Structure formats: structure tokens, C-alpha cells
Coordinates of C-alpha atoms in Angstrom, one line a residue:
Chain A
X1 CA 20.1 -16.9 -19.5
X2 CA 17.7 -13.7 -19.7
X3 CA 20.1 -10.5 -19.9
X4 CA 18.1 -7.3 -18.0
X5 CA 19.0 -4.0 -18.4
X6 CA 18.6 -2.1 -15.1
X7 CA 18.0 1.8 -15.4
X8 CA 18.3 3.1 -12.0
X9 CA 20.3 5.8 -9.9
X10 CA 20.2 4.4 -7.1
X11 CA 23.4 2.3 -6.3
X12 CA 22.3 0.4 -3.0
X13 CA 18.5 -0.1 -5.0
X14 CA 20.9 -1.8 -7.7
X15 CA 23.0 -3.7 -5.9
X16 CA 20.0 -5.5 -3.7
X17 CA 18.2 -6.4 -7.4
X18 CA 21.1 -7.7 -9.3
X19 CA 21.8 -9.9 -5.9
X20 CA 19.1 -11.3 -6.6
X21 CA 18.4 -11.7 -10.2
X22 CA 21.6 -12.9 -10.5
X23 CA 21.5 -15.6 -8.3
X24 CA 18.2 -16.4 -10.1
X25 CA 18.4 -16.9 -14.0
X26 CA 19.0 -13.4 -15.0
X27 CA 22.5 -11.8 -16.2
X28 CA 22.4 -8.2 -15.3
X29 CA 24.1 -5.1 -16.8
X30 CA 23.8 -1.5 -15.2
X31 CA 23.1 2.3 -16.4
X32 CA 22.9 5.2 -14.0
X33 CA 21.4 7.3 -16.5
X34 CA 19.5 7.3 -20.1
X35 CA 23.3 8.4 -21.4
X36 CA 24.6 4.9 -20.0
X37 CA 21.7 3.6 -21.0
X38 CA 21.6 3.9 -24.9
X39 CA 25.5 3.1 -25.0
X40 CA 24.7 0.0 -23.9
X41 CA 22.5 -0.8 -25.9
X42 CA 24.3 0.2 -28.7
X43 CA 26.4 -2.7 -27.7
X44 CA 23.9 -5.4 -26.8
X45 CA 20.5 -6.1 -26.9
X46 CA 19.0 -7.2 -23.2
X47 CA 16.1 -8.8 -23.1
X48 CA 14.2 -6.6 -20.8
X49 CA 15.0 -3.0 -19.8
X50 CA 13.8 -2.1 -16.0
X51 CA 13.6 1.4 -16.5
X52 CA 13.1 4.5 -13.9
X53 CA 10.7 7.0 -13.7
X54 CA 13.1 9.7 -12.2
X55 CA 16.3 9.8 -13.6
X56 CA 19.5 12.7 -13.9
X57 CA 19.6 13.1 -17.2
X58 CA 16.8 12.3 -18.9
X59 CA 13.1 11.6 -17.2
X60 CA 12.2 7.4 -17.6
X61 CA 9.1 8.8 -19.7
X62 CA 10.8 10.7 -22.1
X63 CA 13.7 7.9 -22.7
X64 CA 11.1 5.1 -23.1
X65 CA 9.4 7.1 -25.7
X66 CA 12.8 7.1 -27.7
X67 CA 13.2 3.2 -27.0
X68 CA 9.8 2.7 -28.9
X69 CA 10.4 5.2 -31.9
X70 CA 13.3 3.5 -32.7
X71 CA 13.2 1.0 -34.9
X72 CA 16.3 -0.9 -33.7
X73 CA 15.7 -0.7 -29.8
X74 CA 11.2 -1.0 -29.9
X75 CA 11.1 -4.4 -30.0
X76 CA 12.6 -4.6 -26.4
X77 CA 10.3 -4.7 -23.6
X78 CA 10.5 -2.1 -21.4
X79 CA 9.1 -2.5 -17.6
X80 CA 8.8 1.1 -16.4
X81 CA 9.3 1.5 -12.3
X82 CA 6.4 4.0 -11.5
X83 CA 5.8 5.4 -8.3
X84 CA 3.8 3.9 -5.9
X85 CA 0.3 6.3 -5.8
X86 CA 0.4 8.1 -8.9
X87 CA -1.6 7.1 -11.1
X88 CA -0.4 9.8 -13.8
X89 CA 3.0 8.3 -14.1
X90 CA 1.4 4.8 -14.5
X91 CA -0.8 6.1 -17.0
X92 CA 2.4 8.4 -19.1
X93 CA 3.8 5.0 -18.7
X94 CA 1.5 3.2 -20.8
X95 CA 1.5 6.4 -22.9
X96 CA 5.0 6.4 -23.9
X97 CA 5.1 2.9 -25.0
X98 CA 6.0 0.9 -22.4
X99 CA 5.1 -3.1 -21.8
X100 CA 5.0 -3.1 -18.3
X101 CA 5.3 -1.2 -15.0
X102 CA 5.8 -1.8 -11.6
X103 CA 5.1 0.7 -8.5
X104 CA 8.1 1.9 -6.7
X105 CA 9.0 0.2 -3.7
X106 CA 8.8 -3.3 -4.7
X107 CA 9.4 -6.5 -3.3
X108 CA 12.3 -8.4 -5.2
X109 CA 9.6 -11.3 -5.5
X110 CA 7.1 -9.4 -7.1
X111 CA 9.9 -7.9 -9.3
X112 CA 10.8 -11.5 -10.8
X113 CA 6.8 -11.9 -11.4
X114 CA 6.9 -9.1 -13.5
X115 CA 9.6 -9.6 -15.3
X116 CA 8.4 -13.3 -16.2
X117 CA 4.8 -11.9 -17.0
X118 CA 6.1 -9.1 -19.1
X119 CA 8.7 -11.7 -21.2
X120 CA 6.1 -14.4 -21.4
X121 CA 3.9 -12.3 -23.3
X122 CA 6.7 -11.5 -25.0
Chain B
X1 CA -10.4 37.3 -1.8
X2 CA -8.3 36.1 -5.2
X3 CA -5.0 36.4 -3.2
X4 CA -6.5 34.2 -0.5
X5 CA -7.5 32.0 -2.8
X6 CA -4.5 31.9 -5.1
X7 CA -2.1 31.5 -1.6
X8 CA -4.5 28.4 -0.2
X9 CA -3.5 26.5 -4.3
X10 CA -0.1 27.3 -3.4
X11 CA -0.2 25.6 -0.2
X12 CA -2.1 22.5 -0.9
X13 CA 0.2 22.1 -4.1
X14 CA 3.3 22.3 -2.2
X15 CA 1.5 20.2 0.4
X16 CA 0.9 17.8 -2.6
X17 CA 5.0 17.8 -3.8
X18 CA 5.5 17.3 0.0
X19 CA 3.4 14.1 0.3
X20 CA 4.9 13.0 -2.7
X21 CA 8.7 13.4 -1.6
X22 CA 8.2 11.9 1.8
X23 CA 6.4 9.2 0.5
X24 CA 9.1 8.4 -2.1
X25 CA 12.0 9.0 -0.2
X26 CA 10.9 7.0 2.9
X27 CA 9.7 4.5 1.0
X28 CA 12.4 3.7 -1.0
X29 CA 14.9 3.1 1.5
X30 CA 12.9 1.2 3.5
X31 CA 12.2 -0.7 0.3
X32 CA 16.1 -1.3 -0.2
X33 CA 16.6 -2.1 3.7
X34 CA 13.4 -5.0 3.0
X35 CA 15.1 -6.6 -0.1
X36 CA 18.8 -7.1 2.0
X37 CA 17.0 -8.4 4.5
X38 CA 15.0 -11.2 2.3
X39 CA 18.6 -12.3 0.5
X40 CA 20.1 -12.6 4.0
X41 CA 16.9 -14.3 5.4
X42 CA 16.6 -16.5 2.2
X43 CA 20.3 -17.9 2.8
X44 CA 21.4 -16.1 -0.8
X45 CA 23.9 -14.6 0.6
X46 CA 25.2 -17.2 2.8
X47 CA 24.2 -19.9 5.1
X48 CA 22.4 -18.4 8.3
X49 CA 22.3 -19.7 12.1
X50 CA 18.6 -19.5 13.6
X51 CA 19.7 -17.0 15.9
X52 CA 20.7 -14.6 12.9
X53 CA 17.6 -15.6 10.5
X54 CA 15.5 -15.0 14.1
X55 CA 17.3 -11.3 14.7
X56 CA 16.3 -10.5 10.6
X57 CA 13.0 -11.6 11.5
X58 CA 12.9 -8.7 14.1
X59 CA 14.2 -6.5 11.6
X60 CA 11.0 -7.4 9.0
X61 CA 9.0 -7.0 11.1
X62 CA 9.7 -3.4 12.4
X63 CA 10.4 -2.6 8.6
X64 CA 6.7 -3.6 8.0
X65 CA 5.7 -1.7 11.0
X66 CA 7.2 1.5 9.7
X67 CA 5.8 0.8 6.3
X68 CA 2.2 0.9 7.8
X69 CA 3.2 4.3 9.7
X70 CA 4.0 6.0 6.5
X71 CA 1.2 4.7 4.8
X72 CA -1.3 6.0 7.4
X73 CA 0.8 9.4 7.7
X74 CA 0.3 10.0 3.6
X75 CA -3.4 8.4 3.8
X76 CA -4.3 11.1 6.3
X77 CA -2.1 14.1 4.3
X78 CA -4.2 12.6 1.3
X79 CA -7.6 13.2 2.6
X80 CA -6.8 16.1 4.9
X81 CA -5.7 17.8 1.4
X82 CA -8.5 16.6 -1.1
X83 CA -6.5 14.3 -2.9
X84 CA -8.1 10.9 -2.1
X85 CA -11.8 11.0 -4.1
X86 CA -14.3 8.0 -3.4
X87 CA -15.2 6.7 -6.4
X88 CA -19.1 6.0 -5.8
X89 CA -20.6 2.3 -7.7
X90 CA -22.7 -0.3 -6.3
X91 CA -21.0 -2.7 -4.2
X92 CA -21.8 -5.2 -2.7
X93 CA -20.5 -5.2 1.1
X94 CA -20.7 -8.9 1.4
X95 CA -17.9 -9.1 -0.7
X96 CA -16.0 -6.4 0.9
X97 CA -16.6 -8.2 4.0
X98 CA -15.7 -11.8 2.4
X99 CA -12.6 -10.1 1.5
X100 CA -11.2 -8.4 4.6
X101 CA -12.4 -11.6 6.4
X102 CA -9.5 -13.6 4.4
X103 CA -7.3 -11.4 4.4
X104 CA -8.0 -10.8 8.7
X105 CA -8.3 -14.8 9.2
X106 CA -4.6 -15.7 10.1
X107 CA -4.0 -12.8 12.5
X108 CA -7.4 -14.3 14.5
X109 CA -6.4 -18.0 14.3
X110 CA -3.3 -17.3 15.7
X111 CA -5.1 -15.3 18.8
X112 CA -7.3 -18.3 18.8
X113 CA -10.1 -16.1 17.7
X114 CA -13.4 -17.1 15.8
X115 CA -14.2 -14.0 13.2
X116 CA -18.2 -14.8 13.0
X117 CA -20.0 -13.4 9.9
X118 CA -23.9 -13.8 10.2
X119 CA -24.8 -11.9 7.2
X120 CA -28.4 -12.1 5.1
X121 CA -28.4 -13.9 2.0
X122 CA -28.6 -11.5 -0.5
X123 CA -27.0 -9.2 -2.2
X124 CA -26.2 -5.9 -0.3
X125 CA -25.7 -3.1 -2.2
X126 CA -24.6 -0.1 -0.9
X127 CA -23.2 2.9 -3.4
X128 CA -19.5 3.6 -2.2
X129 CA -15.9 2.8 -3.3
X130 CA -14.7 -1.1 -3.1
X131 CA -10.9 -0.4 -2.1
X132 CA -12.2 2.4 0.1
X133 CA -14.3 0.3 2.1
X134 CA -12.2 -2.6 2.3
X135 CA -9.6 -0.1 4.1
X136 CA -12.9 0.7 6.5
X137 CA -13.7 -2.5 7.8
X138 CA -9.8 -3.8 7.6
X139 CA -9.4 -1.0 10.1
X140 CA -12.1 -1.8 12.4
X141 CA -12.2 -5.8 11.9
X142 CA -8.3 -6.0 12.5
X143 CA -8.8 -3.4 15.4
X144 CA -11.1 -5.7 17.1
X145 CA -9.2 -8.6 16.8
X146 CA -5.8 -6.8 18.1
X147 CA -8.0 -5.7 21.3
X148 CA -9.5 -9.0 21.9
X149 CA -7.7 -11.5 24.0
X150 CA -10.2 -14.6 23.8
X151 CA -13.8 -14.8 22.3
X152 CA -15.0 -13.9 18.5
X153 CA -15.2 -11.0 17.0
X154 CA -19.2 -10.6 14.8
X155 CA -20.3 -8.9 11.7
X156 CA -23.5 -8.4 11.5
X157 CA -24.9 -6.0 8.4
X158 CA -28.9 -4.9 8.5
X159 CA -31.0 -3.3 6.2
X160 CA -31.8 0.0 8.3
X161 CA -34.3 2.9 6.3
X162 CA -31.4 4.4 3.4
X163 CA -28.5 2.9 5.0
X164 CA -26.9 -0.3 5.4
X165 CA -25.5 -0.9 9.2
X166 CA -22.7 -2.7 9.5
X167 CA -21.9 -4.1 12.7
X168 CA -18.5 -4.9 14.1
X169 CA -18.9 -6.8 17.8
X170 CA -15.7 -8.1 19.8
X171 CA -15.7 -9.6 23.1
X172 CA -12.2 -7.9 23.8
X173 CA -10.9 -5.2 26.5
X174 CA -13.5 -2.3 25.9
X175 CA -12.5 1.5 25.8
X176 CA -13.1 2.7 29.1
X177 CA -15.5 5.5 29.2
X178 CA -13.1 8.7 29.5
X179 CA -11.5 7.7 26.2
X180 CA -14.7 6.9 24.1
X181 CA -15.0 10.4 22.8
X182 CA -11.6 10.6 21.7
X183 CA -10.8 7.5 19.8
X184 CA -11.9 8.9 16.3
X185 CA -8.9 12.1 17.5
X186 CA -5.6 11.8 15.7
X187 CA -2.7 9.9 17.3
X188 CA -5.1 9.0 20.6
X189 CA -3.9 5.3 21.6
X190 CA -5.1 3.5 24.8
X191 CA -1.7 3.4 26.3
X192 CA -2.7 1.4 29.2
X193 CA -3.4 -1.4 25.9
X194 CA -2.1 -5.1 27.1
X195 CA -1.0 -5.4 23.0
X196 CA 2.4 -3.9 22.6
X197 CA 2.1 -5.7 19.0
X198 CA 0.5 -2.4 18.1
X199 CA 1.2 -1.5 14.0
X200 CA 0.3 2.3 13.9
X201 CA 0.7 5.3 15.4
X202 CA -3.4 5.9 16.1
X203 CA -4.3 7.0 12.7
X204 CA -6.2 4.1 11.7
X205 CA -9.9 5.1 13.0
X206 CA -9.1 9.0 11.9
X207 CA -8.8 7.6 8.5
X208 CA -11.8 5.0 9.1
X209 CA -13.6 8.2 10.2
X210 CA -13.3 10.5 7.8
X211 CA -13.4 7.6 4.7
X212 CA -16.8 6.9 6.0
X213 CA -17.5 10.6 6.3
X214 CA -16.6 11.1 3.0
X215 CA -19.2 8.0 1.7
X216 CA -21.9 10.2 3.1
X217 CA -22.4 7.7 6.1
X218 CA -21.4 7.9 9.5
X219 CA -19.9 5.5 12.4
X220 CA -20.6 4.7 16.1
X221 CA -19.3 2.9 18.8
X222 CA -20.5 1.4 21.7
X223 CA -18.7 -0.1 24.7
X224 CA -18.2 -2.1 27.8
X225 CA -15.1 -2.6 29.6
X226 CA -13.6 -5.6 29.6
X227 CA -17.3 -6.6 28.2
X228 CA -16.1 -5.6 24.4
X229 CA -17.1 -3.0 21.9
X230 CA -19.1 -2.3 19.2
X231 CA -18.7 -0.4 16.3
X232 CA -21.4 0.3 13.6
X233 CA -21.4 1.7 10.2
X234 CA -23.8 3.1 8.8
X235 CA -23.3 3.9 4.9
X236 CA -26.1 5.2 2.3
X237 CA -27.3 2.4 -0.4

């Protein structure tokens, strides 16, 4: 079973995704913020992080560009969630490291596509 | 004259800031409220009786219908404030028109509605922006078929000086003559319309409007009632 990381501060937003991951192949585990977010994975390794573009703590640009300077956490993929229209945060995205994005609001379809395109490559 | 100026960057940025927190924090929910729906619809969360899977299907589809409200809302923000720019390259409009075809087919089969494309055989190649004018003529094809109760709806494109017309034909209701004027207006809608299926809030021609303004080209319309409309587009090659 694929473990995802879900970076998000939105609790209704996280609820609806790990629904459905979790009834799909996927064991989930939660941080509200980058804070949560690196003591996790100071625990585990997931195999994907789904991280957010606007977070309290820390913005999902600047944490991703810790993820991939560090050599124990870079060689997790990391799906950023953009949003949908900016093309500036897509392309700080792809700046900063990450594998992957995906344009805020989603479908929980498309989300699962992603996910499987980003780990296949993977 | 600086001040002005200065003052007029301060309003379209926070006009900017504004576009983007609406768009995000409508979207989102909405987003949310979607997802719920398709684990309750799917039977993830439960077994479902048709009665409740029908009642969720009422709710999708007035999510969706909100979803295209916003989007035309921020489309419209976007141009009215510069932000959209058409990125000008050959294209080739048969394609566009192959394209919005497809994607318009199930809404006319369901009407019982023949979409008739009698296009030349080449190439034509006019200079404008391939997601831009796919927006255009998904506007005024999909327009044409919601307005149509029985017949076809025919796209014609002609070679005409420096432009390529485009021609969109439907044997539907017609605009009566008192409204022709004001179709391209924001928010005008034909209330007296027999479709109450209706998806926007009478943005979509504003935006078709000023998207082929902004490709240097321009669009007419001429009508019948209850004979059917026409629209043409003219846009530079």
C-alpha cells in the first residue's frame, strides 16, 4: 500500500481526499503545516507528498525547496497543488524542485491520475 | 498625471489580488462540496437508493452550473483588467473547429440535433490563439445548440479578402429584433428563452466579443425569429 503525505490546511479539503484515497490503495497521513510536516517525516518516509501552495507557516514553495536540498527527504516526490490560473506558481513550482503539480480545485479522479503518473515515473 | 497614473496600478493590482481571492476561495469550496458529492454518488460511503443518487445528481449539476458562473465572472475581470493576452501563431481553425465539435457533440445528440461542418479542404490558417478561439466558437456553437429545439446547427468558414469568416447557422428560436443590439451587453439574457437549462449568467457572448476584438477581428449576427440565427466571425489570417 502507497503511503501519501497530505500537506494541506484545509480540514474539510482533507477529509474528502483521504475518503477517497483510502478507500483506494493509498494509506494516508496528515500535516496542517510545513512544522507537522517535517516531523513526520522525520518519522516515516511516504511515498508521495501532496503538498500546498498556501500554507500558515511556511509557503508550499519555500518548504519544497527544503524537501529537495535535503539529502535524506529529495528523493521523495513531491506533487505541488498550484492554483488554478497562475501560471507563476506552476512555474515556482517546477523551480523549487518539485515532480509534479496539480491546479487547485481538483477532481478526486484526476488527483489519483496524478499521483499514479507522478509515482510511475518514479 | 504620475499620481493618476500611479493610483490607476493601484487599482488594477488590487483588482488583480481580488480576482485572485474570489476565484480561490469560491473555487475551493465548491471543489470540496464536488468531491463529497462523487464518494456519496459513487456508493463509497455507503450503499445509495436511486432517489438519493438522483437528488446528488441535482446537486452536480448546480455545482457545475456555479463553476461556469465563476469562470465567466473571472474571464470577464481578466480581460476587462488586461490580464488575459492572445498569444498570436498560425492556427489552423479546422482544427479548432474539429475540436469544439467533439467536445459540443453529446449535448446536440441528446437534442437530436445534427452539428453540420461543410468546411474546404485545406488548411486554414488564421494567426490567433488556439485555446482562445476554442473558447470563441464553444461559446457560439454551444449557444446555438441550447437555442435550437429541432434542426442542425452549420459551420461554414470562407476565405473572405484578409480574414477568414466563420460562419455559425442554427435553425433555432431567433433573437427577436429589439434584443439584437444588446446581446453582445453584459448579463442581457432572452428571458422569455423556452431553455431554463441555461449554464451562465449572460457573459458568454461579452467574453466571445471582446476575445474576438482582441484577435483583431470582429463578429456579427444575423437573425430570424423562430427562422434561426447566424453568427459570423471574421478573424485576420
Amino acid at each position: 500500500m502507497k503511503k501519501v503525505l497530505i500537506v494541506d490546511d484545509d480540514k474539510d479539503l482533507i477529509e474528502t481526499v483521504t475518503f477517497y484515497l483510502t478507500y483506494g490503495e493509498y494509506s494516508v497521513r496528515i500535516a496542517e503545516n510545513c512544522a507537522q510536516m517535517f516531523k513526520i517525516l522525520k518519522e516515516e518516509k511516504p511515498d508521495i507528498i501532496l503538498l500546498d501552495i498556501m500554507l500558515p507557516d511556511m509557503d508550499g514553495i519555500t518548504a519544497c525547496k527544503h524537501l529537495k536540498t535535503d539529502p535524506d527527504l529529495l528523493s521523495i516526490p513531491v506533487m505541488m497543488v498550484t492554483a488554478k490560473g497562475k501560471r507563476e506558481d506552476i512555474e515556482s513550482a517546477i523551480k523549487a524542485g518539485a515532480d509534479g503539480y496539480i491546479p487547485k480545485p481538483f477532481s478526486l479522479s484526476r488527483l489519483v491520475e496524478r499521483i499514479e503518473e507522478i509515482l510511475a515515473h518514479h | 498625471m504620475k499620481k493618476s497614473q500611479s493610483k490607476k496600478e493601484e487599482n488594477d493590482l488590487s483588482k488583480t489580488d481580488f480576482i485572485y481571492v474570489v476565484s480561490h476561495e469560491l473555487r475551493s469550496p465548491l471543489a470540496t462540496v464536488k468531491n463529497a458529492i462523487e464518494i456519496l454518488s459513487d456508493g463509497m460511503a455507503g450503499e445509495i437508493t436511486d432517489t438519493q443518487k438522483h437528488l446528488l445528481g441535482i446537486a452536480n449539476k448546480n455545482i457545475n452550473r456555479l463553476n461556469f458562473i465563476i469562470e465567466d465572472i473571472l474571464d470577464i475581470s481578466r480581460i476587462d483588467s488586461g490580464q488575459i493576452r492572445i498569444e498570436f501563431a498560425p492556427v489552423d481553425i479546422k482544427e479548432v473547429i474539429s475540436d469544439v465539435v467533439i467536445s459540443l457533440e453529446r449535448d446536440a445528440n441528446e437534442k437530436g440535433i445534427d452539428i453540420i461542418k461543410s468546411l474546404p479542404e485545406k488548411i486554414i490558417k488564421v494567426n490567433g490563439d488556439f485555446q482562445r478561439l476554442i473558447q470563441i466558437f464553444t461559446n457560439i456553437v454551444g449557444n446555438a445548440i441550447k437555442f435550437t429545439g429541432k434542426g442542425s446547427v452549420t459551420i461554414t468558414a470562407t476565405e473572405e479578402k484578409e480574414y477568414i469568416k466563420v460562419s455559425i447557422k442554427d435553425t433555432g428560436a431567433g433573437i427577436p429584433p429589439e434584443n439584437i443590439d444588446k446581446i453582445f451587453d453584459k448579463f442581457f439574457q432572452i428571458r422569455e428563452s423556452t431553455s431554463l437549462s441555461s449554464k451562465g449568467v449572460g457573459l458568454g457572448l461579452t467574453i466571445t466579443k471582446k476575445l474576438v476584438t482582441m484577435h483583431n477581428g470582429k463578429i456579427e449576427v444575423e437573425s430570424e425569429l423562430n427562422k434561426g440565427s447566424t453568427f459570423n466571425v471574421f478573424l485576420p489570417i
